[in-house]
Amino acid sequence: MSSGALVLFSGGQDSTACLAWALERYGRVETVGFDYGQRHAVELIARQAVRGRLARAFPDWAVKLGPDHMLDIRAFGAIAETAMTSERTIEMTDRGLPSTFVPGRNLVFLTYAAALADRRGLDVLVGGMCETDFSGYPDCRRDTLDAMQSALRLGLARDLMIETPLMWLTKAETWGLAKALGGEALVAITVEETHTCYTGERGILQAWGYGCGSCPACQLRQRGFESWVSDGRLDVPA
Ligand code: ZN
């Protein structure tokens, strides 16, 4: 029996699905976010809005939802500066990676999260990494995470697990997972409160949520939502 889970939580669609997944599965769930000098405070605001609405809409989850932790990793942000953290444009690099790729980001996140989880007595890390139709970030691959899990287990002498419930889901299926976990109430929270857009745009509420509608994150989110709707808003059980 697990002692509980720490969810890497950005306030986006994917990590919100992960948070719901963990709340359904574990008796104690805490969240961690990283301030690495993001351009947009809107992401930090979205985190609290999502946590608050989840707790109000799902009393069974509210009793399991523990504290939120925000870790300052701006020193890493300064090293890893890319379009995520500065004003550079979003494009493909000659390595075949989007310019939003922050080298080593998930490895750093997981190392910090593992240290925090150890201090908090939690033995599961939950992250929204996904290989299926994401942009090919090498640190989102399950192989990378398996290696990271081994390194953390050895280095912390703790039976830490890295769970990635979205790893093999399409973006459409991630909407279906949210519906399976929390019904249309969780879909509505995901649409209205989560933030995915790279530009920090909130603007007008679209069927799939807020965002500029043209950055890669918005396009992925919109296409996933529309595909899920055209397939009949099916549940995708965890
Ligand atoms: Zn956008």
XYZ file of N, CA and C and ligand atoms in Angstrom:
715
model
N 0.860 -1.203 0.000
C 0.000 0.000 0.000
C 0.888 1.242 0.000
N 0.606 2.135 -0.936
C 1.419 3.333 -1.035
C 1.111 4.310 0.085
N 2.129 5.056 0.472
C 1.926 6.083 1.497
C 1.286 7.327 0.902
N 1.361 7.454 -0.400
C 0.760 8.623 -1.036
C 1.573 9.086 -2.217
N 1.036 10.080 -2.911
C 1.623 10.514 -4.172
C 1.877 12.014 -4.179
N 2.924 12.369 -4.909
C 3.245 13.770 -5.177
C 3.075 13.976 -6.681
N 2.168 14.871 -7.069
C 1.866 15.097 -8.483
C 2.615 16.327 -8.969
N 3.365 16.168 -10.060
C 3.999 17.308 -10.716
C 2.889 18.080 -11.418
N 2.577 19.252 -10.891
C 1.337 19.923 -11.249
C 1.610 21.339 -11.729
N 1.324 21.561 -13.017
C 1.592 22.871 -13.622
C 0.347 23.725 -13.762
N -0.822 23.114 -13.524
C -2.067 23.839 -13.800
C -2.536 23.675 -15.229
N -1.859 22.812 -15.998
C -2.270 22.542 -17.372
C -3.244 21.376 -17.446
N -3.692 21.102 -18.667
C -4.657 20.022 -18.867
C -4.082 18.671 -18.439
N -2.854 18.389 -18.849
C -2.287 17.065 -18.603
C -2.070 16.824 -17.110
N -1.489 17.797 -16.430
C -1.203 17.551 -15.012
C -2.480 17.587 -14.182
N -3.525 18.237 -14.690
C -4.817 18.187 -13.990
C -5.417 16.783 -14.097
N -5.312 16.176 -15.271
C -5.771 14.782 -15.413
C -4.968 13.868 -14.486
N -3.671 14.125 -14.380
C -2.821 13.322 -13.478
C -3.224 13.510 -12.023
N -3.566 14.734 -11.660
C -3.968 15.004 -10.277
C -5.263 14.247 -9.958
N -6.224 14.290 -10.878
C -7.479 13.554 -10.666
C -7.214 12.052 -10.580
N -6.359 11.563 -11.451
C -5.990 10.136 -11.469
C -5.399 9.725 -10.112
N -4.511 10.578 -9.576
C -3.869 10.262 -8.294
C -4.879 10.341 -7.146
N -5.775 11.309 -7.204
C -6.774 11.456 -6.131
C -7.739 10.272 -6.102
N -7.964 9.682 -7.266
C -8.824 8.507 -7.339
C -8.117 7.266 -6.778
N -6.799 7.283 -6.806
C -6.015 6.077 -6.562
C -5.319 6.021 -5.198
N -4.933 7.165 -4.681
C -4.106 7.201 -3.468
C -4.837 7.919 -2.333
N -4.471 7.550 -1.116
C -5.141 8.110 0.055
C -4.667 9.504 0.429
N -3.486 9.861 -0.051
C -2.941 11.185 0.274
C -2.213 11.693 -0.961
N -2.522 12.884 -1.372
C -1.959 13.435 -2.603
C -1.537 14.885 -2.361
N -0.284 15.179 -2.684
C 0.193 16.558 -2.607
C 0.633 16.989 -4.008
N 0.767 18.287 -4.217
C 1.149 18.782 -5.538
C 2.436 19.598 -5.428
N 3.196 19.568 -6.508
C 4.417 20.380 -6.561
C 4.468 21.110 -7.903
N 4.853 22.370 -7.840
C 5.049 23.174 -9.044
C 6.427 23.800 -9.018
N 6.871 24.222 -10.176
C 8.233 24.738 -10.302
C 8.207 26.132 -10.900
N 8.852 27.037 -10.201
C 8.997 28.388 -10.731
C 10.398 28.492 -11.306
N 10.495 28.367 -12.629
C 11.815 28.499 -13.246
C 11.882 29.759 -14.100
N 11.109 30.768 -13.675
C 11.133 32.034 -14.386
C 10.234 32.007 -15.601
N 9.093 31.327 -15.493
C 8.133 31.298 -16.596
C 7.764 32.718 -16.990
N 7.383 32.833 -18.257
C 6.963 34.139 -18.717
C 5.642 34.549 -18.100
N 4.854 33.566 -17.695
C 3.447 33.862 -17.447
C 2.989 33.429 -16.057
N 2.682 34.432 -15.265
C 2.126 34.159 -13.939
C 0.776 33.460 -14.052
N 0.166 33.513 -15.251
C -1.149 32.908 -15.437
C -1.120 31.412 -15.104
N 0.014 30.750 -15.371
C 0.123 29.320 -15.051
C 0.069 29.100 -13.542
N 0.699 29.994 -12.822
C 0.736 29.838 -11.367
C -0.648 30.089 -10.777
N -1.385 30.997 -11.370
C -2.753 31.275 -10.910
C -3.665 30.091 -11.233
N -3.477 29.510 -12.425
C -4.308 28.374 -12.840
C -4.161 27.210 -11.856
N -2.964 26.999 -11.329
C -2.749 25.882 -10.396
C -3.703 25.978 -9.207
N -3.779 27.174 -8.636
C -4.622 27.331 -7.441
C -6.103 27.244 -7.810
N -6.457 27.784 -8.977
C -7.861 27.734 -9.410
C -8.305 26.287 -9.602
N -7.445 25.465 -10.221
C -7.794 24.064 -10.459
C -7.912 23.314 -9.134
N -6.934 23.476 -8.274
C -6.979 22.783 -6.967
C -8.242 23.160 -6.199
N -8.584 24.444 -6.204
C -9.757 24.919 -5.478
C -11.046 24.336 -6.028
N -11.172 24.337 -7.362
C -12.421 23.814 -7.943
C -12.523 22.303 -7.797
N -11.396 21.607 -7.895
C -11.432 20.151 -7.681
C -11.924 19.845 -6.271
N -11.405 20.582 -5.306
C -11.772 20.317 -3.912
C -13.258 20.614 -3.676
N -13.770 21.670 -4.316
C -15.182 22.007 -4.114
C -16.110 21.032 -4.829
N -15.690 20.571 -6.023
C -16.580 19.721 -6.830
C -16.545 18.254 -6.391
N -15.431 17.842 -5.760
C -15.258 16.417 -5.431
C -14.875 16.271 -3.954
N -15.874 16.202 -3.085
C -15.578 16.105 -1.635
C -14.718 14.883 -1.285
N -14.889 13.770 -2.008
C -14.075 12.575 -1.734
C -12.592 12.845 -2.009
N -12.332 13.676 -2.987
C -10.953 14.022 -3.310
C -10.420 15.093 -2.369
N -11.311 15.998 -1.944
C -10.878 17.132 -1.101
C -10.194 16.634 0.176
N -10.719 15.530 0.740
C -10.139 15.040 1.999
C -8.759 14.421 1.790
N -8.454 14.050 0.555
C -7.143 13.439 0.277
C -6.114 14.469 -0.193
N -6.612 15.628 -0.629
C -5.725 16.609 -1.259
C -4.963 17.381 -0.195
N -3.668 17.142 -0.158
C -2.802 17.797 0.821
C -2.201 19.069 0.259
N -1.146 19.549 0.900
C -0.593 20.846 0.533
C 0.014 20.905 -0.864
N 0.085 22.120 -1.354
C 0.772 22.431 -2.610
C 2.154 22.984 -2.256
N 3.134 22.610 -3.049
C 4.497 23.087 -2.833
C 4.966 23.786 -4.103
N 5.579 24.939 -3.948
C 6.139 25.626 -5.111
C 7.637 25.760 -4.895
N 8.405 25.195 -5.819
C 9.861 25.208 -5.665
C 10.473 26.204 -6.643
N 11.366 26.992 -6.135
C 12.043 27.994 -6.943
C 13.267 27.360 -7.598
N 13.211 27.184 -8.913
C 14.368 26.643 -9.628
C 14.797 27.620 -10.725
N 14.775 28.891 -10.378
C 15.137 29.918 -11.368
C 16.578 29.793 -11.847
N 17.439 29.261 -10.992
C 18.832 29.082 -11.415
C 18.895 28.119 -12.594
N 18.034 27.077 -12.559
C 17.970 26.166 -13.699
C 17.372 26.875 -14.912
N 16.323 27.639 -14.682
C 15.703 28.393 -15.779
C 16.705 29.289 -16.486
N 17.631 29.851 -15.717
C 18.628 30.738 -16.316
C 19.581 29.970 -17.229
N 19.905 28.729 -16.849
C 20.772 27.898 -17.704
C 20.016 27.474 -18.946
N 18.766 27.075 -18.753
C 18.031 26.358 -19.785
C 17.182 27.269 -20.658
N 17.487 28.540 -20.640
C 16.623 29.517 -21.293
C 16.257 29.142 -22.736
N 14.970 29.051 -22.987
C 14.463 28.768 -24.333
C 13.167 29.526 -24.492
N 12.396 29.175 -25.516
C 11.122 29.859 -25.741
C 10.166 29.722 -24.570
N 10.336 28.654 -23.747
C 9.451 28.510 -22.602
C 9.651 29.631 -21.596
N 10.877 30.072 -21.458
C 11.181 30.980 -20.362
C 11.618 32.353 -20.853
N 11.699 32.569 -22.145
C 12.101 33.884 -22.627
C 11.230 34.224 -23.826
N 11.623 35.223 -24.545
C 10.761 35.699 -25.628
C 11.169 35.129 -26.992
N 11.981 34.073 -26.994
C 12.343 33.475 -28.288
C 11.134 32.872 -28.969
N 11.124 32.846 -30.281
C 9.980 32.289 -31.001
C 10.012 30.765 -30.914
N 8.851 30.166 -31.149
C 8.705 28.721 -31.062
C 8.850 28.140 -32.469
N 9.871 27.341 -32.661
C 10.137 26.764 -33.987
C 10.832 25.421 -33.788
N 11.067 24.687 -34.891
C 11.810 23.431 -34.786
C 13.303 23.726 -34.934
N 14.116 23.060 -34.105
C 15.557 23.237 -34.208
C 16.124 22.172 -35.148
N 17.417 22.299 -35.470
C 18.009 21.330 -36.403
C 18.218 19.963 -35.751
N 18.026 19.859 -34.434
C 18.017 18.546 -33.769
C 16.661 17.864 -33.917
N 15.699 18.553 -34.533
C 14.362 17.995 -34.660
C 13.535 18.163 -33.399
N 13.966 19.053 -32.532
C 13.229 19.317 -31.293
C 12.634 20.720 -31.375
N 11.467 20.911 -30.767
C 10.923 22.277 -30.745
C 11.797 23.174 -29.882
N 11.841 24.459 -30.216
C 12.683 25.382 -29.439
C 12.168 25.535 -28.019
N 10.971 24.992 -27.737
C 10.446 24.989 -26.374
C 11.075 23.896 -25.519
N 11.851 23.010 -26.145
C 12.532 21.955 -25.371
C 13.534 22.592 -24.426
N 13.383 22.280 -23.151
C 14.310 22.765 -22.129
C 15.177 21.580 -21.741
N 16.481 21.599 -22.082
C 17.294 20.407 -21.854
C 17.310 19.976 -20.390
N 16.935 18.742 -20.178
C 17.010 18.172 -18.832
C 15.881 18.577 -17.901
N 14.881 19.255 -18.426
C 13.878 19.819 -17.520
C 13.190 18.751 -16.661
N 12.701 17.694 -17.311
C 11.972 16.697 -16.517
C 12.886 15.968 -15.543
N 14.161 15.839 -15.904
C 15.103 15.199 -14.987
C 15.296 16.065 -13.741
N 15.369 17.376 -13.954
C 15.499 18.293 -12.820
C 14.221 18.291 -11.992
N 13.078 18.380 -12.667
C 11.798 18.357 -11.941
C 11.704 17.103 -11.065
N 12.051 15.974 -11.653
C 11.879 14.707 -10.927
C 12.852 14.590 -9.764
N 14.051 15.144 -9.930
C 15.015 15.104 -8.829
C 14.522 15.953 -7.659
N 14.052 17.144 -7.963
C 13.490 17.996 -6.909
C 12.257 17.342 -6.294
N 11.395 16.803 -7.144
C 10.158 16.187 -6.647
C 10.484 14.994 -5.755
N 11.492 14.222 -6.130
C 11.858 13.042 -5.344
C 12.393 13.453 -3.975
N 13.186 14.516 -3.939
C 13.700 14.999 -2.654
C 12.549 15.466 -1.773
N 11.611 16.182 -2.370
C 10.446 16.655 -1.616
C 9.583 15.478 -1.153
N 9.355 14.523 -2.049
C 8.533 13.358 -1.702
C 9.158 12.604 -0.530
N 10.470 12.466 -0.552
C 11.152 11.782 0.548
C 10.901 12.507 1.871
N 11.045 13.817 1.860
C 10.805 14.616 3.065
C 9.353 14.519 3.532
N 8.431 14.397 2.568
C 6.999 14.360 2.885
C 6.509 12.941 3.170
N 7.380 11.955 3.010
C 6.973 10.571 3.243
C 6.047 10.035 2.165
N 6.209 10.510 0.935
C 5.399 10.042 -0.200
C 6.280 9.186 -1.101
N 5.726 8.103 -1.659
C 6.609 7.227 -2.432
C 6.209 7.059 -3.902
N 5.282 7.889 -4.363
C 4.922 7.855 -5.780
C 5.014 9.269 -6.349
N 5.691 9.397 -7.480
C 5.683 10.649 -8.233
C 4.784 10.442 -9.441
N 3.914 11.407 -9.716
C 3.010 11.286 -10.856
C 3.259 12.460 -11.790
N 3.516 12.139 -13.062
C 3.787 13.190 -14.043
C 3.030 12.957 -15.334
N 2.765 14.026 -16.047
C 1.951 13.963 -17.278
C 2.749 13.706 -18.541
N 3.957 13.162 -18.398
C 4.764 12.934 -19.598
C 4.044 11.954 -20.524
N 4.249 12.155 -21.822
C 3.471 11.420 -22.811
C 4.290 11.267 -24.082
N 4.337 10.036 -24.572
C 5.068 9.798 -25.827
C 4.156 9.888 -27.042
N 2.859 9.734 -26.848
C 1.977 9.368 -27.950
C 1.891 10.404 -29.052
N 1.330 11.590 -28.743
C 1.342 12.559 -29.839
C 1.917 13.877 -29.356
N 2.944 13.748 -28.559
C 3.620 14.944 -28.095
C 4.810 15.219 -28.997
N 5.541 16.259 -28.688
C 6.490 16.794 -29.656
C 7.831 16.080 -29.666
N 7.897 14.890 -29.074
C 9.145 14.151 -29.137
C 10.195 14.628 -28.162
N 9.788 15.206 -27.045
C 10.762 15.571 -26.026
C 11.405 14.294 -25.477
N 12.715 14.172 -25.563
C 13.343 12.911 -25.151
C 13.206 12.610 -23.661
N 12.995 13.654 -22.845
C 12.848 13.388 -21.408
C 11.395 13.104 -21.023
N 10.507 13.001 -22.020
C 9.131 12.535 -21.761
C 8.990 11.050 -22.051
N 10.034 10.432 -22.584
C 9.907 9.019 -22.966
C 9.942 8.121 -21.743
N 9.174 7.034 -21.827
C 9.124 6.113 -20.683
C 10.499 5.508 -20.409
N 11.295 5.274 -21.449
C 12.655 4.752 -21.238
C 13.466 5.691 -20.337
N 13.369 6.982 -20.622
C 14.082 7.964 -19.803
C 13.587 7.901 -18.365
N 12.276 7.766 -18.213
C 11.689 7.788 -16.864
C 11.999 6.501 -16.110
N 12.061 5.380 -16.828
C 12.472 4.129 -16.169
C 13.897 4.263 -15.626
N 14.767 4.861 -16.434
C 16.160 5.051 -15.993
C 16.221 6.014 -14.809
N 15.401 7.055 -14.879
C 15.354 8.036 -13.788
C 14.831 7.390 -12.507
N 13.804 6.561 -12.661
C 13.248 5.867 -11.491
C 14.308 4.982 -10.835
N 15.069 4.276 -11.658
C 16.155 3.443 -11.113
C 17.189 4.294 -10.393
N 17.561 5.410 -11.002
C 18.574 6.284 -10.384
C 18.075 6.823 -9.049
N 16.805 7.228 -9.014
C 16.261 7.790 -7.768
C 16.140 6.718 -6.689
N 15.723 5.502 -7.080
C 15.608 4.423 -6.089
C 16.968 4.115 -5.468
N 17.966 4.057 -6.334
C 19.311 3.779 -5.831
C 19.833 4.937 -5.002
N 19.643 6.134 -5.517
C 20.251 7.309 -4.888
C 19.567 7.731 -3.607
N 18.268 7.406 -3.480
C 17.541 7.788 -2.266
C 17.305 6.597 -1.341
N 17.675 5.394 -1.796
C 17.398 4.172 -1.028
C 15.935 4.147 -0.590
N 15.044 4.367 -1.562
C 13.601 4.407 -1.291
C 12.889 3.795 -2.492
N 11.803 3.042 -2.251
C 11.079 2.401 -3.350
C 10.165 3.388 -4.054
N 10.783 4.355 -4.662
C 10.035 5.399 -5.342
C 9.518 4.900 -6.692
N 8.285 5.263 -7.014
C 7.715 4.934 -8.323
C 7.480 6.232 -9.091
N 7.737 6.196 -10.396
C 7.319 7.313 -11.253
C 6.157 6.818 -12.095
N 4.964 7.313 -11.813
C 3.769 6.928 -12.564
C 3.473 7.976 -13.637
N 3.158 7.502 -14.835
C 2.881 8.396 -15.967
C 1.587 7.958 -16.654
N 0.437 8.296 -16.064
C -0.832 7.766 -16.576
C -1.187 8.210 -17.992
N -0.548 9.244 -18.498
C -0.889 9.713 -19.849
C 0.058 9.177 -20.913
N 1.052 8.388 -20.491
C 2.161 8.030 -21.385
C 1.717 7.515 -22.747
N 0.688 6.666 -22.785
C 0.289 6.036 -24.040
C -1.074 6.530 -24.531
N -1.539 7.636 -23.973
C -2.827 8.190 -24.408
C -2.612 9.270 -25.464
N -3.566 9.369 -26.407
C -3.573 10.521 -27.310
C -4.160 11.715 -26.560
N -4.046 12.875 -27.168
C -4.625 14.068 -26.538
C -6.143 13.937 -26.438
N -6.760 13.269 -27.416
C -8.210 13.036 -27.341
C -8.520 12.130 -26.146
N -7.724 11.102 -25.975
C -7.971 10.156 -24.880
C -7.756 10.792 -23.500
N -6.889 11.804 -23.428
C -6.696 12.483 -22.146
C -7.981 13.190 -21.705
N -8.726 13.745 -22.687
C -10.049 14.305 -22.349
C -10.976 13.188 -21.857
N -10.917 12.044 -22.513
C -11.759 10.916 -22.111
C -11.395 10.382 -20.741
N -10.105 10.446 -20.400
C -9.675 10.036 -19.062
C -10.269 10.977 -18.013
N -10.220 12.278 -18.305
C -10.808 13.250 -17.366
C -12.287 12.947 -17.163
N -12.989 12.626 -18.249
C -14.431 12.354 -18.110
C -14.663 11.068 -17.323
N -13.833 10.054 -17.556
C -13.993 8.799 -16.819
C -13.741 9.017 -15.323
N -12.783 9.892 -15.002
C -12.422 10.097 -13.591
C -13.399 11.015 -12.867
N -13.851 12.057 -13.548
C -14.648 13.062 -12.845
C -15.862 13.556 -13.604
N -16.256 12.813 -14.644
C -17.456 13.167 -15.393
C -17.344 14.530 -16.077
N -18.502 15.044 -16.481
C -18.496 16.333 -17.192
C -18.036 17.463 -16.272
N -18.167 17.282 -14.955
C -17.689 18.320 -14.027
C -16.183 18.513 -14.162
N -15.459 17.401 -14.291
C -14.000 17.517 -14.435
C -13.628 18.030 -15.830
N -14.410 17.652 -16.838
C -14.165 18.209 -18.173
C -14.334 19.725 -18.133
N -15.385 20.195 -17.457
C -15.637 21.645 -17.382
C -14.506 22.358 -16.639
N -14.033 21.766 -15.547
C -12.915 22.378 -14.802
C -11.676 22.440 -15.703
N -11.460 21.363 -16.467
C -10.294 21.321 -17.355
C -10.402 22.412 -18.421
N -11.589 22.536 -19.025
C -11.778 23.558 -20.064
C -11.596 24.950 -19.468
N -12.224 25.201 -18.338
C -12.352 26.576 -17.853
C -11.166 27.053 -17.015
N -10.456 26.136 -16.371
C -9.427 26.583 -15.419
C -8.003 26.251 -15.819
N -7.791 25.174 -16.577
C -6.400 24.791 -16.841
C -5.801 25.700 -17.902
N -4.480 25.834 -17.840
C -3.794 26.693 -18.808
C -2.679 25.922 -19.500
N -2.725 25.892 -20.830
C -1.750 25.163 -21.625
C -0.971 26.076 -22.564
N -1.590 27.179 -22.979
C -1.051 28.056 -24.041
C 0.342 28.573 -23.703
N 1.255 28.488 -24.681
C 2.617 28.991 -24.473
C 2.667 30.509 -24.340
N 1.678 31.205 -24.919
C 1.783 32.671 -24.945
C 1.190 33.316 -23.700
N 0.523 32.537 -22.853
C -0.080 33.143 -21.666
C -1.407 33.808 -21.958
N -1.880 33.671 -23.199
C -3.156 34.260 -23.605
C -4.302 33.591 -22.848
N -5.222 34.375 -22.287
C -6.461 33.794 -21.768
C -7.586 34.113 -22.755
N -7.788 35.394 -23.055
C -8.707 35.792 -24.126
C -10.102 35.229 -23.963
N -10.666 34.784 -25.080
C -12.053 34.306 -25.100
C -12.070 32.804 -24.825
N -13.062 32.375 -24.046
C -13.200 30.935 -23.760
C -13.694 30.203 -25.012
N -12.873 29.254 -25.490
C -13.265 28.394 -26.609
C -13.833 27.095 -26.037
N -14.375 26.264 -26.900
C -14.922 24.977 -26.429
C -13.861 24.169 -25.698
N -12.601 24.304 -26.124
C -11.497 23.512 -25.574
C -10.742 24.253 -24.484
N -11.126 25.496 -24.227
C -10.478 26.246 -23.158
C -9.999 27.607 -23.614
N -9.136 28.212 -22.800
C -8.570 29.510 -23.129
C -7.234 29.304 -23.833
N -6.870 30.258 -24.676
C -5.546 30.209 -25.291
C -5.543 30.980 -26.591
N -4.323 31.172 -27.114
C -4.167 31.961 -28.337
C -4.751 31.233 -29.542
N -4.799 29.886 -29.475
C -5.363 29.108 -30.571
C -4.372 28.796 -31.674
N -3.182 29.402 -31.644
C -2.258 29.170 -32.753
C -0.899 28.609 -32.335
N -0.540 28.657 -31.065
C 0.749 28.093 -30.661
C 0.634 26.555 -30.663
N 1.765 25.840 -30.690
C 1.695 24.370 -30.761
C 0.892 23.756 -29.614
N 0.979 24.332 -28.425
C 0.248 23.767 -27.281
C -1.256 23.924 -27.463
N -1.668 25.097 -27.948
C -3.105 25.318 -28.197
C -3.601 24.410 -29.312
N -2.805 24.278 -30.369
C -3.248 23.454 -31.501
C -3.411 21.998 -31.084
N -2.467 21.509 -30.303
C -2.539 20.134 -29.813
C -3.789 19.952 -28.942
N -4.014 20.924 -28.072
C -5.163 20.856 -27.168
C -6.477 20.928 -27.952
N -6.553 21.852 -28.902
C -7.776 22.010 -29.692
C -8.052 20.768 -30.533
N -7.032 20.276 -31.214
C -7.218 19.074 -32.058
C -7.644 17.882 -31.214
N -7.033 17.723 -30.066
C -7.396 16.623 -29.176
C -8.842 16.723 -28.731
N -9.236 17.933 -28.351
C -10.607 18.117 -27.870
C -11.604 17.842 -28.989
N -11.327 18.397 -30.172
C -12.282 18.233 -31.280
C -12.387 16.777 -31.704
N -11.270 16.080 -31.680
C -11.284 14.671 -32.037
C -12.076 13.861 -31.003
N -11.905 14.218 -29.725
C -12.643 13.533 -28.655
C -14.145 13.776 -28.806
N -14.521 15.031 -29.124
C -15.944 15.367 -29.296
C -16.519 14.627 -30.504
N -15.762 14.596 -31.613
C -16.314 13.963 -32.821
C -16.407 12.452 -32.645
N -15.632 11.895 -31.717
C -15.750 10.461 -31.409
C -16.834 10.175 -30.361
N -17.531 11.220 -29.928
C -18.675 10.984 -29.024
C -18.360 11.155 -27.551
N -17.294 11.929 -27.222
C -16.962 12.220 -25.816
C -16.887 10.947 -24.983
N -16.189 9.971 -25.500
C -16.111 8.667 -24.823
C -15.286 8.741 -23.537
N -15.665 7.922 -22.566
C -14.842 7.729 -21.370
C -13.620 6.893 -21.729
N -12.483 7.228 -21.144
C -11.288 6.394 -21.273
C -10.876 6.005 -19.856
N -11.297 4.834 -19.391
C -10.998 4.441 -18.002
C -9.493 4.352 -17.762
N -9.085 4.728 -16.542
C -7.666 4.699 -16.202
C -7.139 3.272 -16.206
Zn -1.563 29.220 -27.436
